[in-house]
Each structure stands twice: as C-alpha cells, then as structure tokens.
Short mmCIF file of C-alpha atoms in Angstrom, two decimals:
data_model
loop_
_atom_site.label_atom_id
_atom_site.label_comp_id
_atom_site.label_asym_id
_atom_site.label_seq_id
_atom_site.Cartn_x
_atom_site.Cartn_y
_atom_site.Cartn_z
CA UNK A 76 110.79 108.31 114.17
CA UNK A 77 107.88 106.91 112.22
CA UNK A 78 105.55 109.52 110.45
CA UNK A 79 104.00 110.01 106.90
CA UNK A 80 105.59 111.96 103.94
CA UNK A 81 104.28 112.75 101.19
CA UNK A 82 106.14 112.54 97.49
CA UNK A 83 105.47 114.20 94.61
CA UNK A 84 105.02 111.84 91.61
CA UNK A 85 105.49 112.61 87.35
CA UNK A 86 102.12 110.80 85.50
CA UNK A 87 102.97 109.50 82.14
CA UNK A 88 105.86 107.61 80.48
CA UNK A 89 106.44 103.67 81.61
CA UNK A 90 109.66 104.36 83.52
CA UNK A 91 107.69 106.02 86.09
CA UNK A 92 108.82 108.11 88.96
CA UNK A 93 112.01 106.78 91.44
CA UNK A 94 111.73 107.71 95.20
CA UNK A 95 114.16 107.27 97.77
CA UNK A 96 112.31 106.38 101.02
CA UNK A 97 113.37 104.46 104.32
CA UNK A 98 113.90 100.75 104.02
CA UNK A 99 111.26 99.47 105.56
CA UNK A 100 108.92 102.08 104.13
CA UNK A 101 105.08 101.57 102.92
CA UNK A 102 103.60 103.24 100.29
CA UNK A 103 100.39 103.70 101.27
CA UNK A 104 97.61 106.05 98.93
CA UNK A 105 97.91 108.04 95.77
CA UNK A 106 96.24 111.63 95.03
CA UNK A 107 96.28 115.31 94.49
CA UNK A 108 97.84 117.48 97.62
CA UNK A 109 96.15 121.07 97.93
CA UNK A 110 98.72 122.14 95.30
CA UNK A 111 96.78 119.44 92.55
CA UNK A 112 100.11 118.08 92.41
CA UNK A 113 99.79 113.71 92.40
CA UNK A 114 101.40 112.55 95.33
CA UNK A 115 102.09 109.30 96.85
CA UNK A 116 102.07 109.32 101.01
CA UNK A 117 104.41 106.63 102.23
CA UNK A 118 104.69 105.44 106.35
CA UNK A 119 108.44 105.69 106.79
CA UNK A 120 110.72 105.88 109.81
CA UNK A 121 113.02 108.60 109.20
CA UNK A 122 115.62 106.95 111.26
CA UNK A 123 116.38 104.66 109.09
CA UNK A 124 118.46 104.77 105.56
CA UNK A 125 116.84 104.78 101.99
CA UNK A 126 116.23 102.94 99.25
CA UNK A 127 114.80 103.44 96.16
CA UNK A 128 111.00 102.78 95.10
CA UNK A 129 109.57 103.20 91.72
CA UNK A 130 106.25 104.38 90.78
CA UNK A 131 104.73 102.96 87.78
CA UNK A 132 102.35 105.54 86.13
CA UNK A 133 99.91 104.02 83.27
CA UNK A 134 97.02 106.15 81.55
CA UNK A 135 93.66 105.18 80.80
CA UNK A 136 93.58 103.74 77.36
CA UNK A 137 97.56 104.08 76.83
CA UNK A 138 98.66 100.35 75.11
CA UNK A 139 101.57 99.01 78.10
CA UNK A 140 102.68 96.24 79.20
CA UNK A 141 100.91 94.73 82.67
CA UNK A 142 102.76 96.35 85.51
CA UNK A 143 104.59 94.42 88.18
CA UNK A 144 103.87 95.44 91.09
CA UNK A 145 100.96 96.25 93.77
CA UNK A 146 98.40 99.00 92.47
CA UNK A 147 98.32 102.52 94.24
CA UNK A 148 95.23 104.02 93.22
CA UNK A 149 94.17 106.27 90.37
CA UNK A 150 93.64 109.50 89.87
CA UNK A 151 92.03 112.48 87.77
CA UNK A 152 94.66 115.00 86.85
CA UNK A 153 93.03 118.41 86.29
CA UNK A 154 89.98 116.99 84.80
CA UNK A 155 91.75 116.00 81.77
CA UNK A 156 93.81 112.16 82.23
CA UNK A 157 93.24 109.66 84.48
CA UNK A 158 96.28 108.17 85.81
CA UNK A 159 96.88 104.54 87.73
CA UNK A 160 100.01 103.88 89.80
CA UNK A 161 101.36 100.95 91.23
CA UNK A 162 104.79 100.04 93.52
CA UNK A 163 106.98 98.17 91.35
CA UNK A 164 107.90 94.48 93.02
CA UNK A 165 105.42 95.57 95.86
CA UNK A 166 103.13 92.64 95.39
#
C-alpha cells in the first residue's frame, strides 16, 4: 500500500541519520512535526522490503565537506540552529 510516513531525523554530526524505508521509497520534505521534532516524510509502499537511506545533516556556518546527494530542505530548530539535509546518492 502506498502512503506517507514520517521519520524522525538527529541534526548535527556529518554521519547523519540512517533510515530504513521501502525500496522504491521517495524522500520527499524536511521539517518540524507538532512535537518540534525534524522529520523527513518519505512516499513509500509498505508492501515492499527496506533499505537503508541516509540523511545528511549540515549547520549553517559548520566547515564540511560538499554533500553528495539531493538537498531536503532546511530548517530552524527551536529558534536557535538552522539545519540543511540532503539524501545521500539521491541526485
């Protein structure tokens, strides 16, 4: 069955956050839930077995490395960072 789920997501640290989600899953948006907790919201068909997806979390004037991969979004975490995700290898 294809739907949307939401994931929660960690901000900070270049490793980023791993997500298992249906194979031929999208990730589509990034941004707070009611909870203020960042979430990514990924099209998936729950049918269908997982793989895993990593989301690359870079702050706002935090020296990194150009991440590979297709950008998400950003986002203002409690008025205090601001936070930019992209899908690694999603290009």
């Amino acid at each position: 069955m294809r739907t949307i789920f939401k994931y929660k997501v960690s901000p900070g640290g270049h490793a980023g956050t791993e997500l298992s989600i249906p194979l031929d899953g999208k990730v589509l948006s990034v941004g707070l839930d009611p909870l203020d907790d960042i979430c990514v919201w990924a099209e998936v068909d729950t049918d269908l077995p997982t793989l895993d997806v990593q989301i690359i979390c870079v702050g706002t004037g935090i020296p990194t490395p150009r991440p590979e991969g297709r950008f998400l979004g950003s986002v203002l975490d409690r008025g205090t960072y601001v936070w930019h995700f992209y899908v690694a290898g999603d290009e």
